[in-house]
Short mmCIF file of C-alpha atoms and ligand atoms in Angstrom, two decimals:
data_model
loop_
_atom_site.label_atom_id
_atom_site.label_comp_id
_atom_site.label_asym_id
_atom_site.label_seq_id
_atom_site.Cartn_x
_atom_site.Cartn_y
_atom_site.Cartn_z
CA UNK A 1 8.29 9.29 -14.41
CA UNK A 2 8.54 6.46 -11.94
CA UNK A 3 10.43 8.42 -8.81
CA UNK A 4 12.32 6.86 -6.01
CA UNK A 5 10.12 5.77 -3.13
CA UNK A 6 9.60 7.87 -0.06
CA UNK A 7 7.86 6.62 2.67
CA UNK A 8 3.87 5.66 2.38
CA UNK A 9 1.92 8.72 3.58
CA UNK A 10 -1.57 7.84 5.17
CA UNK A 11 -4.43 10.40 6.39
CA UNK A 12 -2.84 9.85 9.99
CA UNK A 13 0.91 9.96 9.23
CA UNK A 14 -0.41 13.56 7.66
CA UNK A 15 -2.06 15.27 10.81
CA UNK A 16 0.41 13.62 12.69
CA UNK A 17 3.42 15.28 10.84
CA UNK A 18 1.25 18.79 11.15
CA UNK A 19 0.61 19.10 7.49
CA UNK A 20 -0.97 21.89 6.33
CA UNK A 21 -1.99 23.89 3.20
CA UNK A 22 1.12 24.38 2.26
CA UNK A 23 2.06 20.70 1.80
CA UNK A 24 1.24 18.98 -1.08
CA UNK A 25 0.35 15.52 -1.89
CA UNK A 26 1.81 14.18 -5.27
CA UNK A 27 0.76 11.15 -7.01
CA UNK A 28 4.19 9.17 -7.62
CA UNK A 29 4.34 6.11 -9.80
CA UNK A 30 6.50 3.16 -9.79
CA UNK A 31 7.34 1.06 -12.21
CA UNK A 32 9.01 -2.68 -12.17
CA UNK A 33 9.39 -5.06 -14.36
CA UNK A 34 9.23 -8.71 -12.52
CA UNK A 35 10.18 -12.18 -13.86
CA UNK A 36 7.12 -14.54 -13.75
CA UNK A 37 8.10 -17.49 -15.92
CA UNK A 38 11.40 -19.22 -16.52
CA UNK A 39 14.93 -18.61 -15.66
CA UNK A 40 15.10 -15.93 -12.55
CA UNK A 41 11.60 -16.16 -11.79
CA UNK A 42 10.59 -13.53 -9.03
CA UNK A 43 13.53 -11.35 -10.14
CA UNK A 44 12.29 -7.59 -9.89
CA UNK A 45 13.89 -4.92 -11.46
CA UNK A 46 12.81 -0.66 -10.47
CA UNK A 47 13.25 1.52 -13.24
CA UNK A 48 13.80 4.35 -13.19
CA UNK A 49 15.53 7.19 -15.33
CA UNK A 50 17.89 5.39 -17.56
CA UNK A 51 17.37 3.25 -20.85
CA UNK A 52 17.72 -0.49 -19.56
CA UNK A 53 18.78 -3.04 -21.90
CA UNK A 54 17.44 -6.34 -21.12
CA UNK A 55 18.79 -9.59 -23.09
CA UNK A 56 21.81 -12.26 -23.11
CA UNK A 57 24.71 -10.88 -22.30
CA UNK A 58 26.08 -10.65 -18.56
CA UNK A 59 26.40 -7.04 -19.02
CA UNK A 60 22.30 -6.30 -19.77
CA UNK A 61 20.91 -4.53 -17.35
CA UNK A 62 17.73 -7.15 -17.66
CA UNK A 63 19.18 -10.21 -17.55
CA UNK A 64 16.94 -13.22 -19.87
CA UNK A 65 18.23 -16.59 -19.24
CA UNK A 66 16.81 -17.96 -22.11
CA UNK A 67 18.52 -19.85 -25.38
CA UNK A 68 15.75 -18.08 -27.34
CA UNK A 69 17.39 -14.45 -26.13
CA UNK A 70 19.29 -12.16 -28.39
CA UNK A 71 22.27 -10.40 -26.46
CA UNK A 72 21.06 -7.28 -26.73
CA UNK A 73 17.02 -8.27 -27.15
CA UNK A 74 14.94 -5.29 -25.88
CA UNK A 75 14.84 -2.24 -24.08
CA UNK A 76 12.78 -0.22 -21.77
CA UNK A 77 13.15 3.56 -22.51
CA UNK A 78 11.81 6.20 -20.11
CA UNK A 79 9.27 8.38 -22.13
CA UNK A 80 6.85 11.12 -21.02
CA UNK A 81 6.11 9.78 -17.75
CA UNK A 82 6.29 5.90 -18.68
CA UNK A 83 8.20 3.02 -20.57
CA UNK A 84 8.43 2.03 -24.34
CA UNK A 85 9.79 -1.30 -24.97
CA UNK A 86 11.48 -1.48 -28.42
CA UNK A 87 12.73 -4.82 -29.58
CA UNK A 88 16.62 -4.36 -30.88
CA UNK A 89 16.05 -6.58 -34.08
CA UNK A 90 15.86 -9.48 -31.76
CA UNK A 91 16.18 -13.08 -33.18
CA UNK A 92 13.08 -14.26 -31.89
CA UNK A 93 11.37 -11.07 -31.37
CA UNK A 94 9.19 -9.70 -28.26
CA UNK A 95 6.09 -10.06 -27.42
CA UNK A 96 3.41 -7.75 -25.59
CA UNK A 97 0.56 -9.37 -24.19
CA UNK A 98 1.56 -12.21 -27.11
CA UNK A 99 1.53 -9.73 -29.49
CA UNK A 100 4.82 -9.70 -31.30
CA UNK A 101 5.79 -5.35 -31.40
CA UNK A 102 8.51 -4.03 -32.69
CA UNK A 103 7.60 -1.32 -29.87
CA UNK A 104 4.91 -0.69 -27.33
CA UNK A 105 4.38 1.71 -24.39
CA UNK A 106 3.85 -0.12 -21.61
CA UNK A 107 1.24 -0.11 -19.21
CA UNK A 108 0.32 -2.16 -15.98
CA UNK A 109 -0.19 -5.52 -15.97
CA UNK A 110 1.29 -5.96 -19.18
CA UNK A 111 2.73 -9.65 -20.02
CA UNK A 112 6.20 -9.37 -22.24
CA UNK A 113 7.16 -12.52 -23.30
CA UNK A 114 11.29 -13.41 -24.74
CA UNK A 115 10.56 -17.50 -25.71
CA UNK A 116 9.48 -19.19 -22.89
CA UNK A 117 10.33 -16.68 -20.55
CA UNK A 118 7.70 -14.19 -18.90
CA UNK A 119 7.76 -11.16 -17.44
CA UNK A 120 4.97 -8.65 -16.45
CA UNK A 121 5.69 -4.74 -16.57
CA UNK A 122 3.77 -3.55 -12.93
CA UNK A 123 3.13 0.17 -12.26
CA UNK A 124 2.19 1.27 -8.63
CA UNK A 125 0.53 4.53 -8.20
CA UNK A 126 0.31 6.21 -4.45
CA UNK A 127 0.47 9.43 -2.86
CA UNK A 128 3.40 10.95 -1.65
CA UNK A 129 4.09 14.26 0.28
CA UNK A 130 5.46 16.89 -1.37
CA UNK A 131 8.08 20.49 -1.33
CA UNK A 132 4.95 22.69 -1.30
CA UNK A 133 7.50 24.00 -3.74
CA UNK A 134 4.25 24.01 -6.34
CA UNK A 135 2.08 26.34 -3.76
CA UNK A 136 2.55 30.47 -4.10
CA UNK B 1 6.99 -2.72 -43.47
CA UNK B 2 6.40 -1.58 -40.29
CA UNK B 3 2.75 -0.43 -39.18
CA UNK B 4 2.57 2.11 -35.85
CA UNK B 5 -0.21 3.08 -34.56
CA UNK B 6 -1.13 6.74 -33.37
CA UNK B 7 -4.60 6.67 -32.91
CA UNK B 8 -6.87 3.65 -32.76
CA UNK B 9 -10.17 5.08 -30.88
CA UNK B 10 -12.74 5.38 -32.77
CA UNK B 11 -15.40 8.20 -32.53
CA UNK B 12 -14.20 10.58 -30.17
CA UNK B 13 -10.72 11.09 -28.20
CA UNK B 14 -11.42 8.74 -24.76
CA UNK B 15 -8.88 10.52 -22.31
CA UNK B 16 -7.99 8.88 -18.84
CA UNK B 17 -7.31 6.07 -16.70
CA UNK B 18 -9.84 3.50 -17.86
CA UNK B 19 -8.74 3.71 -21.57
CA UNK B 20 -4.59 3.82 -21.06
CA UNK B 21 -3.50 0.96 -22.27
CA UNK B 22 -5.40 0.69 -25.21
CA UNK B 23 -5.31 4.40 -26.03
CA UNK B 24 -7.89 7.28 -26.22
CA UNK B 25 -6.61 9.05 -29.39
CA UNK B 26 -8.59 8.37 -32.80
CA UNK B 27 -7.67 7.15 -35.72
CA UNK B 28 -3.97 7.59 -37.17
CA UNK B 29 -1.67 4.93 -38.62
CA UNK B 30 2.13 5.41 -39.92
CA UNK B 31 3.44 2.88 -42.25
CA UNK B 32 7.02 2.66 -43.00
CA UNK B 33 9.38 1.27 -45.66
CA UNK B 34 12.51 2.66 -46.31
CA UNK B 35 12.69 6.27 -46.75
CA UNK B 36 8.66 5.95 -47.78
CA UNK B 37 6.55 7.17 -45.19
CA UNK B 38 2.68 6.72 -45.41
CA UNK B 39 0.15 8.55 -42.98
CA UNK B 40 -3.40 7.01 -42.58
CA UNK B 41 -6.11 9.36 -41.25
CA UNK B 42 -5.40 12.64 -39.06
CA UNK B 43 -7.01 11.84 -35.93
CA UNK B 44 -6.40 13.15 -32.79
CA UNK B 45 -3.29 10.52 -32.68
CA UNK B 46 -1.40 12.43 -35.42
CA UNK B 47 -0.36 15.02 -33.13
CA UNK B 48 2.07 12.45 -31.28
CA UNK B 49 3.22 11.49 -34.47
CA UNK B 50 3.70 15.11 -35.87
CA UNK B 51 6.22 15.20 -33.16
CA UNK B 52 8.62 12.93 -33.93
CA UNK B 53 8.13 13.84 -37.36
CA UNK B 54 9.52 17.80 -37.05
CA UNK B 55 12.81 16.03 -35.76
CA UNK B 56 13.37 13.86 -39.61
CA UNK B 57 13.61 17.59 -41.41
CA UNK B 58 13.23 17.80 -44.56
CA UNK B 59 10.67 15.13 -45.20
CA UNK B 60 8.21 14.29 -47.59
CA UNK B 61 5.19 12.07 -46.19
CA UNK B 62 1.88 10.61 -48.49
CA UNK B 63 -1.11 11.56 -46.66
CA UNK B 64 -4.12 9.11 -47.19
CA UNK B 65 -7.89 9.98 -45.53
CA UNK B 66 -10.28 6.94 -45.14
CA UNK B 67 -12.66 9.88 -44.73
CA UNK B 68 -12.97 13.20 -43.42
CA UNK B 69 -15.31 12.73 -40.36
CA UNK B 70 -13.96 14.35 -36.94
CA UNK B 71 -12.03 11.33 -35.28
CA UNK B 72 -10.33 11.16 -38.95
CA UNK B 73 -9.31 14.56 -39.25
CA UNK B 74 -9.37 16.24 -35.86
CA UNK B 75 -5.40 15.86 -35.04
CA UNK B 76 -4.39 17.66 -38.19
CA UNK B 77 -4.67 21.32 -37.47
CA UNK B 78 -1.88 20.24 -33.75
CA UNK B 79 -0.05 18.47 -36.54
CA UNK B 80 3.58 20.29 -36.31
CA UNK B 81 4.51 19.22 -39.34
CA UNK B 82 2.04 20.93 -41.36
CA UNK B 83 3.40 24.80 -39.49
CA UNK B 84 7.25 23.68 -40.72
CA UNK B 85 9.04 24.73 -43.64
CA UNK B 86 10.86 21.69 -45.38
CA UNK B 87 7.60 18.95 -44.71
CA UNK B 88 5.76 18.57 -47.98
CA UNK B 89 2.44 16.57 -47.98
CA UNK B 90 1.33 14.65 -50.99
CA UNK B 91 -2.47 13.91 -49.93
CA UNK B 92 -3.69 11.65 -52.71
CA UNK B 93 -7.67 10.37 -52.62
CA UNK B 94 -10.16 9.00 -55.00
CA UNK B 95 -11.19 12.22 -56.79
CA UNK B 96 -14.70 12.44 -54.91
CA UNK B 97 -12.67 12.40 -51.39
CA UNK B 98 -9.93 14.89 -52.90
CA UNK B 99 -12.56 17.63 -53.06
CA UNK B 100 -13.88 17.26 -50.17
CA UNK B 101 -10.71 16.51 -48.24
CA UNK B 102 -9.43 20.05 -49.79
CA UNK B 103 -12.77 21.78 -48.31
CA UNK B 104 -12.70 20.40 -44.91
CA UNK B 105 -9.06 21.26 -44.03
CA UNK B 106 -9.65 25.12 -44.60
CA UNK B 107 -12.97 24.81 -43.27
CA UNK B 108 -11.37 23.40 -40.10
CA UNK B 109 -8.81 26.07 -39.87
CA UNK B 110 -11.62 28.76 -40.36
CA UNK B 111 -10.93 31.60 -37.94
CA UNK B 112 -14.16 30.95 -35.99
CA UNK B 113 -12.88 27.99 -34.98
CA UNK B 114 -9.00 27.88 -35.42
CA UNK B 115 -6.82 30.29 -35.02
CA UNK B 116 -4.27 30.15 -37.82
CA UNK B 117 -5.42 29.95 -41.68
CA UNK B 118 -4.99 27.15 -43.98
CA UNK B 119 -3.44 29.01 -46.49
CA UNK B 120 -0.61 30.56 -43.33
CA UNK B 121 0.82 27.01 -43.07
CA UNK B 122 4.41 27.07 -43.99
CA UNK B 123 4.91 23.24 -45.02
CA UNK B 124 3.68 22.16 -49.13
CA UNK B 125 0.54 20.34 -49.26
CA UNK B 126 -0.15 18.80 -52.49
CA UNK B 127 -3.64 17.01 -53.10
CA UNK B 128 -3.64 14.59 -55.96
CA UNK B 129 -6.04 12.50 -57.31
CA UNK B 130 -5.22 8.60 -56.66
CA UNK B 131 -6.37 6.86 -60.00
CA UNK B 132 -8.55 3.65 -60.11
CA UNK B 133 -5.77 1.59 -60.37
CA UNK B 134 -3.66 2.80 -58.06
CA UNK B 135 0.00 4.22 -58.02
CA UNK B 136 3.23 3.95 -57.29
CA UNK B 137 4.79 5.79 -54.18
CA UNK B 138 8.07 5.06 -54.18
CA UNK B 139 8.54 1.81 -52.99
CA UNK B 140 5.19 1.35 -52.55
CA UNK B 141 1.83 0.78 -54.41
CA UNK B 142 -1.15 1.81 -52.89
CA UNK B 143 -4.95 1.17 -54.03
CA UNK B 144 -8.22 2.23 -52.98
CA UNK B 145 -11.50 1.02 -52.24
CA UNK B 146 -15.05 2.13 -51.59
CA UNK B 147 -16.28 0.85 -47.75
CA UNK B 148 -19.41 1.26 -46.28
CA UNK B 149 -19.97 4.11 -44.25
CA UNK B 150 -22.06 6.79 -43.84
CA UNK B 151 -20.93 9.64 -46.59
CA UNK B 152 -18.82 6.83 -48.11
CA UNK B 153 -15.09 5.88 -46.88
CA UNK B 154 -12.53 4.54 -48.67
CA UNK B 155 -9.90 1.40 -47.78
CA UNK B 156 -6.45 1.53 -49.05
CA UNK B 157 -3.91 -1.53 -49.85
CA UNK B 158 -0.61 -0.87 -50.02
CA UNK B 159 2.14 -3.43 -50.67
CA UNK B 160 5.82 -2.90 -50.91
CA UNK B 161 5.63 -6.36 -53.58
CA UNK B 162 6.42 -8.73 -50.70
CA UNK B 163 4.21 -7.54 -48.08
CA UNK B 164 0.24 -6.18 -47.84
CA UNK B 165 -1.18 -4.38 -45.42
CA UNK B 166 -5.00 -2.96 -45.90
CA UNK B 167 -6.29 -0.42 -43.71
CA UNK B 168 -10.29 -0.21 -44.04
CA UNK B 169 -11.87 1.33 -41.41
CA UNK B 170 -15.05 3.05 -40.57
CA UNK B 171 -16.34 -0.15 -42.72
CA UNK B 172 -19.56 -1.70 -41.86
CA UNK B 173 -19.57 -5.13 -43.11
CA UNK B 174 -21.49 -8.12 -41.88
CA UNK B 175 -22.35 -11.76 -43.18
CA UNK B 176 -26.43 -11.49 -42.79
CA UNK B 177 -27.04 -7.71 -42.57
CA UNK B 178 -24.41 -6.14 -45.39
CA UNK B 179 -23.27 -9.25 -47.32
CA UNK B 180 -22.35 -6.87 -50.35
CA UNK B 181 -20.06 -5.22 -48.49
CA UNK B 182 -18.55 -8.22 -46.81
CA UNK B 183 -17.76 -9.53 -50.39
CA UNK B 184 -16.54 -6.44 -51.71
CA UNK B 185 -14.05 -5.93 -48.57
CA UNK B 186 -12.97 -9.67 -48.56
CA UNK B 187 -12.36 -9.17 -52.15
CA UNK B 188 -9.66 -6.12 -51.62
CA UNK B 189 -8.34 -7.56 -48.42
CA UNK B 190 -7.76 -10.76 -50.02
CA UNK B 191 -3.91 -12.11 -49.53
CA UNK B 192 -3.07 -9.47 -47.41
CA UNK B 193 -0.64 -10.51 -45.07
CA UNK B 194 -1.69 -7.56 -42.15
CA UNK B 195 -5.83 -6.56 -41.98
CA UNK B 196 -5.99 -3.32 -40.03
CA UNK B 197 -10.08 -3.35 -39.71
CA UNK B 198 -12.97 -1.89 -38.20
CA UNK B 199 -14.63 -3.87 -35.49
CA UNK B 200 -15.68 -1.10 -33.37
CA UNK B 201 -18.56 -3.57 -31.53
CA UNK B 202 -19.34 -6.67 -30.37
CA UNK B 203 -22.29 -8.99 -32.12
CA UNK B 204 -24.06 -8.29 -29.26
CA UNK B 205 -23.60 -4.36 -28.84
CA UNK B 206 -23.84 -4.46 -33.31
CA UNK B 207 -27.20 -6.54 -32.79
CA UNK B 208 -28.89 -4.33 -30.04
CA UNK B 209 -29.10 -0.80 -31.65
CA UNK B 210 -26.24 0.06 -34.11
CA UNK B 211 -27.11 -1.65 -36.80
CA UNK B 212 -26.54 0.76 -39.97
CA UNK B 213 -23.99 3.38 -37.88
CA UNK B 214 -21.58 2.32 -40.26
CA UNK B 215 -19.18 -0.12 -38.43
CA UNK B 216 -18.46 -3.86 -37.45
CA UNK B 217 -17.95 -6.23 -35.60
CA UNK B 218 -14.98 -8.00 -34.04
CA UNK B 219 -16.55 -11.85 -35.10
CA UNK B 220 -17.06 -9.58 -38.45
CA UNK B 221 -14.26 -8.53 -39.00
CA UNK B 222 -12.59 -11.97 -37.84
CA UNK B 223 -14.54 -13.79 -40.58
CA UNK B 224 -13.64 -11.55 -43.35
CA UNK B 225 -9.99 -11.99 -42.42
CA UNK B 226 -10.32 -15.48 -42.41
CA UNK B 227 -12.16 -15.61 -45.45
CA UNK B 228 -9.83 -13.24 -47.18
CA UNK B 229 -6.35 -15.87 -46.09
CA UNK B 230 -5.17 -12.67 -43.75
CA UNK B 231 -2.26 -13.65 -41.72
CA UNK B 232 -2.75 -10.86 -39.29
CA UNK B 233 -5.40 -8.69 -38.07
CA UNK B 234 -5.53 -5.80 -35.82
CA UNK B 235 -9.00 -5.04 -34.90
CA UNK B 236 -8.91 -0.98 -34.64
CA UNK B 237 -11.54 2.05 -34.08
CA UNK B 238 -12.36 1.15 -30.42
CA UNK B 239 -15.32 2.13 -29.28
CA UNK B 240 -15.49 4.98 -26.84
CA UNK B 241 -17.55 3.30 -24.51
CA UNK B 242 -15.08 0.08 -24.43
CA UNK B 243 -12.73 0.84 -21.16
CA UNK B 244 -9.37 -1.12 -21.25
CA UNK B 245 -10.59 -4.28 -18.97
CA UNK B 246 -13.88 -4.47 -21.70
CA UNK B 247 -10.82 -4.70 -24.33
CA UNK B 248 -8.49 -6.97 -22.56
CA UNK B 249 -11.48 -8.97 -21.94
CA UNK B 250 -12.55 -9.08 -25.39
CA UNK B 251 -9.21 -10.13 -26.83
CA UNK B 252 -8.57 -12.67 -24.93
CA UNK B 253 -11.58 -14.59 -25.45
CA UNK B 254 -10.95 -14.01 -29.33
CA UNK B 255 -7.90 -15.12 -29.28
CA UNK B 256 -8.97 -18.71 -27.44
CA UNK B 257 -12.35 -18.47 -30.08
CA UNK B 258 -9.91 -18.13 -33.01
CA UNK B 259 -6.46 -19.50 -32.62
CA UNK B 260 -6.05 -20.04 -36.89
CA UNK B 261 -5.22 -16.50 -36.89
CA UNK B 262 -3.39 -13.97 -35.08
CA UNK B 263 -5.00 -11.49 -34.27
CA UNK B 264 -4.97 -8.30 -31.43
CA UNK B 265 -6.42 -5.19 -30.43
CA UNK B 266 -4.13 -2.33 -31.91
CA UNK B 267 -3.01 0.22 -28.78
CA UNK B 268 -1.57 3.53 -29.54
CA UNK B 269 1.62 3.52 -28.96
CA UNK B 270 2.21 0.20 -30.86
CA UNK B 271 4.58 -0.97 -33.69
CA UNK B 272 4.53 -3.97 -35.67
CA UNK B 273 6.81 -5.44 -38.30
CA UNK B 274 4.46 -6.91 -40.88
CA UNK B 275 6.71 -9.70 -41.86
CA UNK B 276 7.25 -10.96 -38.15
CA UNK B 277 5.37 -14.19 -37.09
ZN1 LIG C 301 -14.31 6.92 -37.41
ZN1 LIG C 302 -16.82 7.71 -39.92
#
């Protein structure tokens, strides 16, 4: 599951903060989805835990500024530690990678494309320090 | 009809980073109209599938095998389904497959190698011979074909009377090398509007030292497709050596080779509405 972002941890920050065995180092990912093409370009949008409805209407949580956009056009659902896009019977459909899906799971670098307009689905993997909570 | 795909390594289960996006379980496909639900092949994919299956209770699924080697069959004894009352399985085959897919699931679930019997499962498994000319499930007709493989494999057409999809993997077919079978498959893929195919290697990898293993090529499989008036193909049974940049790579430059047809790599994970453009 893409987490909320603590700071970056590096080998220095570590001995510096006195880390020891009973730290632990946890590999967090991140997950965006980033307007490349059209309307909003350079938008970014986090996800994270909830289901977010990208499409027309002002009240999407994705907003697609395109004429070729249903209201309600896809969403990104959070499942088992990534994101499925489902199209929601879209007029023009979605497509992955120009692929038209009725659903994919996602996965970096992925191009999803509503008409003209582009996005790309980015994942960013790094190391974050842990609870220890895990350690006996 | 809507095609999903569960499994689309071929081979052997490719777990990890380098094969995410594309997938690393082997071969299972779910096709769905109305209530009729289809299963092709119990690779390691069905599992997945077997999950969100348990949760549509009671249900009654066709089971089809394009053969029974490993990466075809090696999900089915993690299937949930097949450990829960109120599932019932109708498995039909051409009757030379139907023996031999009966054998191989209790031989699978043999206690040397499986904890739990066959004959314990709690769901009904039915195995039934699919004739020559086909039959009617429901809303759907489905037909068989003989493929080239190893042991013999079988293809399978099913239409819903508007819409054809053909699943033939583990196929080796090939214009020079295995014309025959290039005829035979063009002739039962012919019309279909979605090709689901084997095209495990490139010319080059086919040309080097796998000639005979009993698959194809993408350019292969592409001309068949073409040949056969396919509106779409997914190109399926990755290779287990073929990482996910080899396979981005690859489909790209298809895609600018061929741009008559649409065509992509299938990725577990993925659904597709056969009658979307
Ligand atoms: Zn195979
Ligand atoms: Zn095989």
């Amino acid at each position: 599951m893409c987490e909320e972002p603590t700071d970056i941890i590096t080998l220095d920050s570590l001995e510096k903060s006195g880390a020891d065995e009973a730290t632990s180092l946890e590999v967090v990912r991140r997950c965006f989805v980033r307007i490349i093409k059209g309307e909003g370009e350079g938008t970014e949008l986090k996800l994270g835990s909830e289901t977010i409805i990208a499409g027309r209407s002002t009240s999407a949580g994705l907003f697609l500024g395109t004429s070729s956009a249903s209201r309600k056009h896809f969403e990104l659902v959070p499942e088992r530690g990534g994101y499925v896009l489902r199209d929601l019977n879209s007029t023009n459909g979605t497509k992955v990678n120009r692929t038209r899906v009725a659903e994919c799971r996602l996965s970096d670098g992925d191009i999803i494309s509503v008409g003209k307009l582009e996005l790309v689905f980015l994942e960013k993997t790094r190391l974050e320090i842990g609870s220890g909570q895990n350690k006996p | 009809m809507r095609v999903k795909f569960w499994g689309v390594r071929g081979s052997i289960p490719t777990p990890g980073r380098l094969t995410e996006k594309y997938g690393g379980n082997t071969a299972c496909v779910e096709i769905r109209e109305k209530k009729n639900r289809v299963i092709l092949d119990g690779g390691t994919g069905i599992r997945e599938l077997g999950l969100t299956l348990v949760k549509e209770m009671p249900s009654e699924t066709a089971l089809l095998f394009s053969h029974t080697h490993w990466d075809h069959i090696q999900g089915l004894p993690f299937f949930q389904p097949f450990f829960t009352k109120g599932c019932t399985f109708r498995v039909f085959a051409p009757s030379i497959l139907k023996t031999r897919v009966e054998a191989i699931l209790t031989q699978q679930m043999e206690q040397n190698v499986f904890p739990v019997p066959f004959a314990a499962l709690s769901s009904k498994i039915l195995f039934e011979s699919l004739p020559e000319e086909g039959l009617q499930y429901g809303d759907l007709h489905i037909s068989f074909f003989e493929l080239n493989h190893p042991g013999k494999a079988f293809g399978y057409r099913i239409s819903n009377g508007e819409e054809t999809v053909v699943y033939a993997t583990d196929n080796e077919i090939h214009r020079a090398k295995h014309k025959k079978a290039f005829k035979r498959t063009i002739k039962a893929v012919r019309g279909a509007d979605f090709f689901i195919a084997d095209a495990q290697y490139s010319s080059e990898e086919y040309l080097r030292n796998r000639v005979g293993w009993g698959h194809s090529t993408y350019e292969e499989a592409m001309a068949a497709a073409r040949e056969a008036g396919v509106k779409k193909l997914a190109l399926f049974h990755h290779d287990p050596m073929s990482d996910d940049i080899t396979l981005g790579k690859r489909e790209r430059s298809l895609r600018k080779k061929y741009r008559d047809i649409s065509l992509f790599f299938a990725r577990d994970g993925m659904a597709v509405d056969v009658a979307s453009h």
